[in-house]
Coordinates of C-alpha atoms in Angstrom, one line a residue:
Chain A
M1 CA -0.8 1.7 91.6
S2 CA -2.6 5.0 91.1
T3 CA -0.3 6.6 93.7
V4 CA 2.8 5.6 91.8
T5 CA 1.5 7.1 88.5
T6 CA 0.7 10.4 90.4
N7 CA 4.2 10.4 91.7
A8 CA 5.8 9.9 88.4
K9 CA 3.8 12.5 86.7
F10 CA 4.6 15.0 89.5
N11 CA 8.4 14.1 89.1
L12 CA 8.3 14.7 85.3
G13 CA 6.6 18.1 85.9
Q14 CA 9.2 18.9 88.6
L15 CA 12.0 17.9 86.2
A16 CA 10.6 20.2 83.4
T17 CA 10.5 23.2 85.8
T18 CA 14.0 22.5 87.0
Y19 CA 15.2 22.3 83.4
N20 CA 13.6 25.7 82.6
K21 CA 15.0 27.3 85.5
M22 CA 18.7 26.3 84.6
P23 CA 20.8 28.8 83.0
D24 CA 21.4 28.7 79.3
W25 CA 24.8 27.2 79.4
L26 CA 23.6 24.5 81.8
Q27 CA 20.8 23.6 79.4
G28 CA 23.2 23.5 76.6
F29 CA 25.4 21.1 78.6
T30 CA 22.5 18.9 79.5
N31 CA 21.4 18.6 76.0
A32 CA 24.8 17.8 74.7
T33 CA 25.2 15.2 77.4
L34 CA 21.7 13.7 76.3
G35 CA 22.8 13.6 72.7
M36 CA 26.2 11.8 73.6
S37 CA 24.2 9.5 75.8
I38 CA 21.9 8.4 72.9
L39 CA 24.9 7.9 70.6
L40 CA 26.6 5.7 73.3
F41 CA 23.2 3.8 73.6
F42 CA 23.2 3.1 69.8
W43 CA 26.9 2.1 70.1
W44 CA 26.1 -0.2 72.9
V45 CA 23.1 -1.9 71.2
G46 CA 25.1 -2.2 68.1
G47 CA 27.8 -4.1 70.2
I48 CA 25.2 -6.5 71.6
L49 CA 23.8 -7.2 68.1
I50 CA 27.3 -8.0 66.7
E51 CA 28.0 -10.2 69.7
S52 CA 24.8 -12.2 69.4
N53 CA 25.1 -12.8 65.7
P54 CA 27.5 -15.9 65.0
D55 CA 28.6 -14.3 61.8
T56 CA 29.9 -11.1 63.4
E57 CA 30.9 -12.5 66.9
A58 CA 34.5 -12.2 66.2
F59 CA 34.1 -8.4 66.0
A60 CA 32.6 -8.0 69.4
A61 CA 35.4 -5.9 70.6
F62 CA 33.9 -3.0 68.7
A63 CA 31.5 -2.5 71.5
P64 CA 31.9 0.5 73.8
G65 CA 33.2 -1.6 76.8
P66 CA 36.3 -3.0 75.0
A67 CA 36.9 0.0 72.9
L68 CA 36.9 2.5 75.8
T69 CA 39.2 0.2 77.9
A70 CA 41.4 0.0 74.9
L71 CA 41.4 3.8 74.7
W72 CA 42.2 4.2 78.3
E73 CA 45.2 2.0 77.8
L74 CA 46.3 3.9 74.6
I75 CA 46.1 7.1 76.3
G76 CA 49.0 6.2 78.5
T77 CA 51.2 5.1 75.7
P78 CA 53.5 7.4 73.6
F79 CA 52.2 5.4 70.3
L80 CA 48.8 7.3 70.5
W81 CA 50.3 10.7 71.0
D82 CA 52.9 10.2 68.2
T83 CA 50.1 9.0 65.8
I84 CA 47.9 11.9 66.7
L85 CA 50.9 14.4 66.4
S86 CA 51.9 13.0 62.9
S87 CA 48.2 13.3 61.6
L88 CA 47.9 16.8 63.0
E89 CA 51.1 17.9 61.4
R90 CA 50.0 16.7 58.0
I91 CA 46.6 18.5 58.6
L92 CA 48.5 21.8 59.4
Y93 CA 50.7 21.5 56.2
G94 CA 47.7 21.0 54.2
L95 CA 45.8 23.9 55.9
F96 CA 48.8 26.1 55.6
W97 CA 49.2 25.5 51.8
G98 CA 45.4 25.8 51.4
I99 CA 45.4 29.2 53.0
V100 CA 48.6 30.4 51.3
I101 CA 47.0 29.5 47.9
G102 CA 43.4 30.0 48.7
V103 CA 43.3 33.3 50.3
P104 CA 45.1 35.4 47.5
V105 CA 43.1 33.5 44.9
G106 CA 39.9 34.3 46.8
V107 CA 40.8 37.9 47.0
L108 CA 41.4 38.0 43.2
V109 CA 38.1 36.1 42.5
G110 CA 36.2 38.3 44.9
Y111 CA 37.5 41.5 43.7
F112 CA 37.8 41.3 39.9
V113 CA 34.5 40.5 38.1
F114 CA 36.6 39.1 35.1
V115 CA 38.5 36.8 37.3
R116 CA 35.5 35.6 38.9
Q117 CA 33.8 34.8 35.5
V118 CA 36.8 33.0 34.2
A119 CA 37.5 31.1 37.3
N120 CA 34.0 30.1 38.1
M121 CA 33.3 27.0 36.0
P122 CA 36.8 25.4 36.3
F123 CA 36.8 26.0 40.1
Q124 CA 33.2 24.5 40.5
F125 CA 34.3 21.6 38.3
L126 CA 37.6 20.9 40.3
R127 CA 35.7 21.4 43.6
M128 CA 33.5 18.5 42.9
I129 CA 36.3 16.1 42.3
S130 CA 36.8 14.0 45.6
P131 CA 40.3 14.8 46.7
L132 CA 41.0 11.0 47.0
A133 CA 40.4 10.8 43.3
W134 CA 43.7 12.7 42.9
M135 CA 45.6 9.9 44.7
P136 CA 47.2 8.2 41.7
I137 CA 48.3 11.5 40.4
A138 CA 49.6 12.5 43.8
V139 CA 51.6 9.2 44.1
L140 CA 53.2 9.8 40.8
A141 CA 54.0 13.5 41.3
F142 CA 55.5 13.4 44.7
E143 CA 58.6 11.7 45.9
T144 CA 57.4 11.0 49.4
W145 CA 54.2 9.5 50.7
D146 CA 53.9 12.5 53.1
G147 CA 54.1 14.9 50.1
A148 CA 51.3 13.0 48.3
I149 CA 49.0 13.1 51.3
I150 CA 49.6 16.8 51.9
F151 CA 48.8 17.4 48.2
L152 CA 45.4 15.6 48.8
L153 CA 44.7 17.6 51.8
V154 CA 45.5 20.9 49.8
M155 CA 43.2 19.7 47.1
A156 CA 40.5 19.4 49.9
T157 CA 41.2 22.6 51.7
V158 CA 41.8 25.0 49.0
W159 CA 38.2 25.3 47.5
P160 CA 36.3 26.2 50.7
I161 CA 38.9 28.8 51.4
V162 CA 38.9 30.3 48.0
F163 CA 35.2 30.5 48.0
G164 CA 34.9 31.7 51.7
T165 CA 37.5 34.5 50.9
A166 CA 35.8 35.6 47.7
H167 CA 32.5 36.0 49.5
G168 CA 34.0 38.0 52.2
V169 CA 35.7 40.4 49.6
Q170 CA 32.5 40.8 47.7
R171 CA 30.7 41.7 50.8
I172 CA 33.0 44.7 51.3
D173 CA 31.3 48.1 51.3
P174 CA 32.9 50.1 48.4
N175 CA 32.5 53.2 50.8
W176 CA 35.0 51.7 53.1
F177 CA 37.8 51.8 50.5
Q178 CA 36.8 55.4 49.6
V179 CA 36.8 56.6 53.2
A180 CA 40.1 55.0 53.9
R181 CA 41.7 56.6 50.8
N182 CA 40.3 59.8 51.7
L183 CA 41.8 59.6 55.3
G184 CA 45.2 58.9 53.5
A185 CA 45.6 55.1 53.7
D186 CA 48.4 53.5 51.5
G187 CA 48.0 50.1 50.0
Y188 CA 49.4 48.3 53.0
Q189 CA 47.2 50.0 55.4
M190 CA 44.1 49.4 53.2
L191 CA 44.9 45.8 53.4
R192 CA 45.8 45.6 57.1
R193 CA 43.1 48.0 58.5
V194 CA 40.2 47.6 56.0
I195 CA 40.5 44.3 53.8
M196 CA 41.8 41.8 56.3
P197 CA 39.3 42.8 59.2
A198 CA 36.6 43.0 56.8
I199 CA 37.0 39.5 55.3
A200 CA 38.5 37.7 58.4
Q201 CA 35.3 36.1 59.6
D202 CA 34.5 34.7 56.0
V203 CA 38.1 33.4 55.6
F204 CA 37.6 31.5 58.9
A205 CA 34.4 30.2 57.9
G206 CA 36.1 28.9 54.8
I207 CA 38.8 27.4 57.1
R208 CA 36.3 25.9 59.2
L209 CA 34.8 23.9 56.3
A210 CA 38.3 23.2 55.0
V211 CA 39.1 21.6 58.4
G212 CA 36.2 19.5 58.3
V213 CA 36.8 18.2 54.8
A214 CA 40.5 17.7 55.5
W215 CA 40.0 15.7 58.6
V216 CA 37.7 13.4 56.7
V217 CA 40.0 13.1 53.8
L218 CA 43.1 12.4 56.0
V219 CA 42.3 9.1 57.4
P220 CA 41.7 7.4 53.9
A221 CA 44.9 9.4 52.6
E222 CA 46.9 7.8 55.5
Y223 CA 46.1 4.3 54.3
L224 CA 48.8 5.3 51.6
G225 CA 52.2 4.2 52.2
V226 CA 53.0 6.0 55.4
T227 CA 53.7 4.3 58.7
S228 CA 52.3 6.8 61.1
G229 CA 49.0 8.7 61.6
L230 CA 45.5 7.8 62.5
G231 CA 44.7 6.3 59.2
Y232 CA 47.7 4.0 59.4
A233 CA 46.6 3.1 63.1
I234 CA 43.3 2.1 61.8
N235 CA 44.6 -0.1 59.0
D236 CA 47.1 -1.7 61.2
A237 CA 44.7 -2.6 64.0
R238 CA 42.5 -4.1 61.3
D239 CA 45.4 -6.2 60.0
T240 CA 46.4 -7.3 63.4
L241 CA 42.6 -8.0 64.3
D242 CA 42.9 -5.6 67.0
Y243 CA 39.2 -4.5 66.9
D244 CA 39.1 -2.9 70.3
T245 CA 42.0 -0.6 69.4
L246 CA 40.3 0.2 66.0
A247 CA 37.3 1.4 67.7
A248 CA 39.3 3.5 70.2
I249 CA 41.1 5.1 67.3
V250 CA 37.7 5.9 65.7
V251 CA 36.7 7.7 68.9
V252 CA 40.0 9.6 68.9
I253 CA 39.4 10.7 65.4
G254 CA 35.9 11.9 66.3
A255 CA 37.1 13.7 69.4
I256 CA 39.9 15.6 67.5
G257 CA 37.7 16.5 64.6
Y258 CA 35.3 18.1 67.0
M259 CA 38.1 19.9 68.7
L260 CA 39.4 21.3 65.5
D261 CA 35.9 22.5 64.6
T262 CA 35.5 24.1 68.0
I263 CA 38.7 26.1 67.5
A264 CA 37.6 27.2 64.1
A265 CA 34.1 28.1 65.3
K266 CA 35.9 30.2 68.1
L267 CA 38.0 32.1 65.4
I268 CA 34.9 32.9 63.4
K269 CA 33.2 34.3 66.5
Y270 CA 36.3 36.2 67.5
Y271 CA 36.7 37.8 64.1
S272 CA 33.1 38.5 63.4
W273 CA 32.0 42.1 63.7
K274 CA 28.3 41.9 62.6
M275 CA 26.1 42.6 65.6
E276 CA 22.6 41.3 65.9
Chain B
M1 CA 44.2 74.0 62.3
G2 CA 45.4 75.7 59.2
S3 CA 43.2 77.3 56.5
A4 CA 43.1 77.2 52.8
N5 CA 42.2 79.0 49.6
I6 CA 40.8 76.8 47.1
W7 CA 41.2 77.7 43.4
I8 CA 39.2 76.0 40.7
T9 CA 40.3 77.2 37.2
D10 CA 38.9 76.4 33.8
L11 CA 37.6 73.1 34.8
F12 CA 35.8 70.9 32.4
H13 CA 34.8 67.2 32.8
F14 CA 33.4 64.5 30.6
Y15 CA 32.6 61.1 32.0
N16 CA 32.9 59.6 28.6
K17 CA 34.1 61.0 25.1
K18 CA 30.4 60.5 23.6
Q19 CA 29.1 63.0 25.9
V20 CA 27.4 66.0 24.0
S21 CA 27.3 68.4 26.9
P22 CA 30.1 68.1 29.5
T23 CA 29.3 67.1 33.0
L24 CA 31.1 70.1 34.2
E25 CA 31.9 73.2 32.0
N26 CA 34.1 76.1 32.4
I27 CA 34.0 76.0 36.3
N28 CA 36.0 78.9 37.7
L29 CA 35.6 79.4 41.5
T30 CA 37.8 80.8 44.2
I31 CA 37.1 80.1 47.9
P32 CA 38.9 82.2 50.4
Q33 CA 40.3 80.6 53.6
G34 CA 37.9 79.9 56.3
Q35 CA 34.7 80.6 54.2
L36 CA 31.8 78.2 54.2
T37 CA 30.4 77.6 50.7
A38 CA 27.4 75.7 49.7
L39 CA 27.0 74.3 46.2
I40 CA 23.4 73.8 45.4
G41 CA 21.6 72.5 42.3
R42 CA 19.4 69.8 41.1
S43 CA 20.7 66.3 41.1
G44 CA 22.7 65.8 37.9
C45 CA 24.2 69.2 37.9
G46 CA 27.7 68.0 38.7
K47 CA 28.0 69.4 42.2
S48 CA 29.0 66.1 43.7
T49 CA 31.4 65.5 40.9
L50 CA 33.0 69.0 41.6
L51 CA 33.2 68.1 45.3
Q52 CA 35.0 64.7 44.5
M53 CA 37.5 66.7 42.3
I54 CA 38.2 69.1 45.3
A55 CA 38.8 66.0 47.5
G56 CA 41.2 64.4 44.7
L57 CA 39.0 61.3 44.5
L58 CA 38.4 62.1 40.7
M59 CA 40.5 63.9 38.2
P60 CA 38.9 66.6 36.1
S61 CA 39.3 66.2 32.1
E62 CA 40.6 69.7 31.9
G63 CA 41.5 72.5 34.3
S64 CA 42.7 72.1 37.8
V65 CA 41.9 72.4 41.5
R66 CA 44.5 73.9 43.6
I67 CA 44.4 73.9 47.5
N68 CA 47.0 76.4 49.0
A69 CA 50.2 75.7 47.0
H70 CA 49.2 72.2 46.0
T71 CA 47.5 71.1 42.9
V72 CA 45.1 68.3 44.0
T73 CA 46.0 65.1 42.4
K74 CA 45.2 62.7 45.2
P75 CA 43.1 62.5 48.4
S76 CA 44.6 63.7 51.4
A77 CA 43.6 63.8 55.0
K78 CA 44.3 67.6 54.8
W79 CA 41.3 68.2 52.5
N80 CA 39.0 65.3 53.5
M81 CA 35.3 64.5 52.7
M82 CA 32.3 63.6 54.8
F83 CA 29.9 61.5 52.9
Q84 CA 26.2 61.0 53.0
K85 CA 26.8 57.7 54.8
P86 CA 29.0 57.7 57.8
S87 CA 30.8 54.5 56.5
L88 CA 32.2 53.6 59.8
Y89 CA 34.2 50.5 60.2
P90 CA 31.9 48.0 62.3
W91 CA 34.7 46.2 63.6
M92 CA 36.1 49.1 65.5
T93 CA 35.1 51.1 68.6
V94 CA 34.0 54.8 68.3
R95 CA 37.5 55.7 69.5
E96 CA 39.3 53.4 67.0
N97 CA 37.2 54.9 64.2
A98 CA 37.7 58.4 65.1
A99 CA 41.5 57.8 65.3
L100 CA 41.9 56.2 61.9
G101 CA 43.2 59.1 60.1
L102 CA 45.9 59.6 62.7
V103 CA 46.7 55.9 62.6
F104 CA 47.2 56.1 58.9
S105 CA 49.5 59.1 59.2
G106 CA 51.4 57.4 62.1
T107 CA 50.7 60.2 64.6
Y108 CA 48.0 58.7 66.8
K109 CA 50.6 58.0 69.7
D110 CA 51.3 61.7 69.8
K111 CA 47.7 62.9 69.5
K112 CA 45.7 60.6 71.6
D113 CA 44.3 63.5 73.6
R114 CA 43.1 65.2 70.5
V115 CA 40.9 62.3 69.7
E116 CA 39.4 62.2 73.1
E117 CA 38.7 66.1 73.1
L118 CA 37.1 65.8 69.5
L119 CA 34.7 63.0 70.8
D120 CA 33.8 64.9 73.9
M121 CA 33.1 68.0 71.6
V122 CA 30.8 66.1 69.3
G123 CA 28.9 64.8 72.3
L124 CA 30.2 61.2 72.3
K125 CA 31.8 61.3 75.8
D126 CA 30.1 58.4 77.0
H127 CA 30.2 56.2 74.0
K128 CA 34.0 56.1 73.2
D129 CA 34.4 52.3 73.9
K130 CA 31.1 51.2 72.2
N131 CA 31.0 49.4 68.9
V132 CA 29.8 51.9 66.4
Q133 CA 27.0 49.5 65.3
Q134 CA 25.4 50.4 68.8
L135 CA 25.0 54.0 67.8
S136 CA 22.2 56.0 66.2
G137 CA 22.4 57.4 62.7
G138 CA 23.0 60.7 64.1
Q139 CA 25.7 59.5 66.5
Q140 CA 27.4 57.6 63.8
Q141 CA 27.6 60.8 61.7
R142 CA 29.2 62.5 64.7
V143 CA 31.9 59.7 64.7
A144 CA 32.5 60.4 61.1
L145 CA 32.7 64.2 61.9
A146 CA 35.4 63.5 64.7
R147 CA 37.2 61.2 62.3
S148 CA 37.3 64.0 59.7
L149 CA 38.4 66.6 62.2
A150 CA 41.2 64.6 63.8
T151 CA 43.6 65.0 61.1
E152 CA 43.5 68.8 61.5
P153 CA 42.1 69.3 57.8
D154 CA 42.5 72.7 56.2
V155 CA 39.4 72.0 54.1
L156 CA 36.4 69.9 55.1
L157 CA 34.1 68.7 52.1
L158 CA 30.6 67.6 52.9
D159 CA 28.6 65.7 50.4
E160 CA 24.9 65.9 51.8
P161 CA 26.1 64.5 55.0
F162 CA 22.9 65.0 56.9
S163 CA 20.4 64.0 54.3
A164 CA 19.7 60.5 56.0
L165 CA 19.1 62.0 59.4
D166 CA 15.8 63.0 61.1
A167 CA 14.9 66.7 61.1
F168 CA 15.9 67.4 64.5
T169 CA 19.4 65.8 64.5
R170 CA 20.1 67.2 61.1
A171 CA 19.3 70.8 62.2
A172 CA 21.5 70.4 65.3
L173 CA 24.5 68.9 63.2
Q174 CA 24.1 71.7 60.7
T175 CA 24.5 74.4 63.4
E176 CA 27.3 72.4 65.1
V177 CA 29.3 71.8 62.0
A178 CA 29.2 75.4 60.8
Q179 CA 30.1 76.6 64.3
I180 CA 33.2 74.2 64.4
C181 CA 34.4 75.3 60.9
H182 CA 34.2 78.8 62.1
D183 CA 35.9 78.4 65.4
Y184 CA 38.9 76.4 63.8
G185 CA 39.0 78.6 60.7
I186 CA 38.4 75.5 58.4
T187 CA 37.3 76.1 54.8
M188 CA 34.2 74.3 54.1
V189 CA 32.6 73.3 51.0
L190 CA 29.1 71.7 51.2
V191 CA 27.1 70.1 48.5
T192 CA 23.4 70.0 49.0
H193 CA 19.9 70.4 47.4
D194 CA 18.4 71.6 50.7
I195 CA 18.0 75.4 50.5
D196 CA 17.2 75.6 54.2
E197 CA 20.7 73.8 54.8
A198 CA 22.6 76.0 52.6
V199 CA 21.3 79.2 54.3
A200 CA 21.7 77.8 57.7
M201 CA 25.4 76.8 57.3
A202 CA 27.1 78.8 54.3
D203 CA 28.7 82.3 54.1
K204 CA 28.3 81.9 50.3
V205 CA 25.8 80.0 48.2
V206 CA 26.7 79.0 44.7
I207 CA 24.1 77.9 42.3
M208 CA 24.8 75.2 39.6
N209 CA 22.8 74.1 36.6
H210 CA 22.8 71.0 34.7
N211 CA 23.3 70.1 31.1
P212 CA 25.9 71.3 30.9
G213 CA 26.9 71.5 34.6
R214 CA 28.1 75.1 35.4
I215 CA 27.9 77.7 37.9
V216 CA 25.0 80.2 37.1
G217 CA 24.9 82.5 40.1
S218 CA 26.0 83.0 43.8
M219 CA 24.6 84.8 46.8
D220 CA 26.5 86.0 50.0
V221 CA 24.8 85.0 53.3
N222 CA 25.7 87.8 55.7
L223 CA 24.0 86.4 59.0
P224 CA 25.7 86.1 62.3
Y225 CA 26.2 82.7 63.9
P226 CA 24.4 81.0 65.4
R227 CA 21.6 81.5 63.0
D228 CA 18.1 81.5 64.2
R229 CA 15.9 80.0 61.4
N230 CA 12.8 81.7 62.6
E231 CA 14.1 85.2 62.2
A232 CA 12.9 87.4 59.4
P233 CA 16.2 87.9 57.7
F234 CA 16.9 84.0 57.5
I235 CA 13.4 83.5 55.9
E236 CA 13.9 86.3 53.4
L237 CA 17.1 85.0 52.4
K238 CA 15.7 81.5 51.9
E239 CA 12.8 82.8 49.9
Y240 CA 15.0 85.0 47.8
L241 CA 17.4 81.9 47.0
F242 CA 14.5 79.8 46.2
S243 CA 13.1 82.3 43.7
E244 CA 16.4 82.7 42.2
F245 CA 16.7 79.0 41.9
E246 CA 13.2 78.8 40.2
K247 CA 14.1 81.5 37.7
I248 CA 17.4 79.8 36.7
D249 CA 15.3 76.5 36.4
Q250 CA 12.6 78.0 34.2
A251 CA 15.2 79.7 31.9
K252 CA 16.8 76.3 31.6
E253 CA 13.6 74.6 30.8
S254 CA 12.6 77.2 28.2
E255 CA 16.1 77.0 26.7
L256 CA 15.8 73.2 26.4
E257 CA 12.3 73.6 24.8
Q258 CA 13.6 75.9 22.1
M259 CA 16.4 73.6 21.4
A260 CA 13.9 70.7 20.9
S261 CA 11.6 72.7 18.7

């Protein structure tokens, strides 16, 4: 008995030493794997609880086993890829218009104190309204369901981009303008060589937030009218009592959201110039 | 590199209309080509304002600044300014910062060698590919110097460019910049409140006073380059300039007292 305990202690100590010796990236990977395992564990426990309760027994397919099997089958079908593509397309349109509107507005807000003071209250007010609250208006104002959804996404993406850009512009060192003018820069060169590189990381930080909000808003927005996209797929799976597919789509939504966030984080890192 | 005459004629400046005495009053100054001029005075005497007008960053209320055949109305890489802060762009390497003026004028492709030579000359041979944030304050100011020189300026304007540096680096850069301007025949105008710096770098020292800002005296510095700061003539000139400066200051004080009583 006592020998076993000593052995276990020894093993734990050895494990800690091995962990400390690992390079940073491997430690990071191990920790991420641990986190995902914990999540999977809770999902699995949840599945067992659902199955064992007679009231919820019918939803047993939510458990990781059936869901991951359904996911594996879905990956082979064009249905899943079409669904993902139409959702991504809407996100891209929403982001595109969010950037086209948000960046110039953000530059104005950041640059002119007057504009900032005028815009602050209304923008903070509008920002606090859930994008989904615009749904009735969007449905009235746009001819197509797609148009309405993209409008909702723009309402979600534009604010973080405006505020991110404005923050970036406010951080610009005024001496940078003076030096550039002094070296003979014209307006376009000032924009291209000074303003854009100076604010890029803050714009992308805004875009990262925007992507997060937009992805969250997209799924309920796709409950509207349309017959494609991940939100529609979830609704459809619910209506056909296809719970394993429903859970599989939820996994897909999480995975793609994580990917989009990673891409945005990479862009921020690429465009950031501040050194520690 | 070319050289320039600077003519400043009947120049007045008011920052706002309510001002009783002008920021700058009746400034007349001619700087021959290739001369190194130091403008000294207490803070608030308008010396930096005057320098910004030579650079074209600020327009005088009355009068004009001419450089060669041009009346200065806007900034130009041909008469450019080095500031107290190097204000380098932190997203660029040393080389990219130094080349910026040439990039703006669209001539960098033809003059790449020039940027390399200048960076070698200012002692940054091994730092060209580094990000400017990795450099020390003195090295950053050297990048700013190379950036100013890359556009082959006729006039180099310095607004207390070494005041943020440690004493050793400051002295080294003072000597180097004066030498470079002499070698290339660049007309240099330096704004400073450091008498040591003025005597170390300039051919001519112009003394300014405040309220109103005007030129109240000047002194030629006929010492050979490179200047030895420990030699008797250097120290004598410095002391002479200091006493002149004090005299003017005391006269100003008593004048102000008289006005008050």
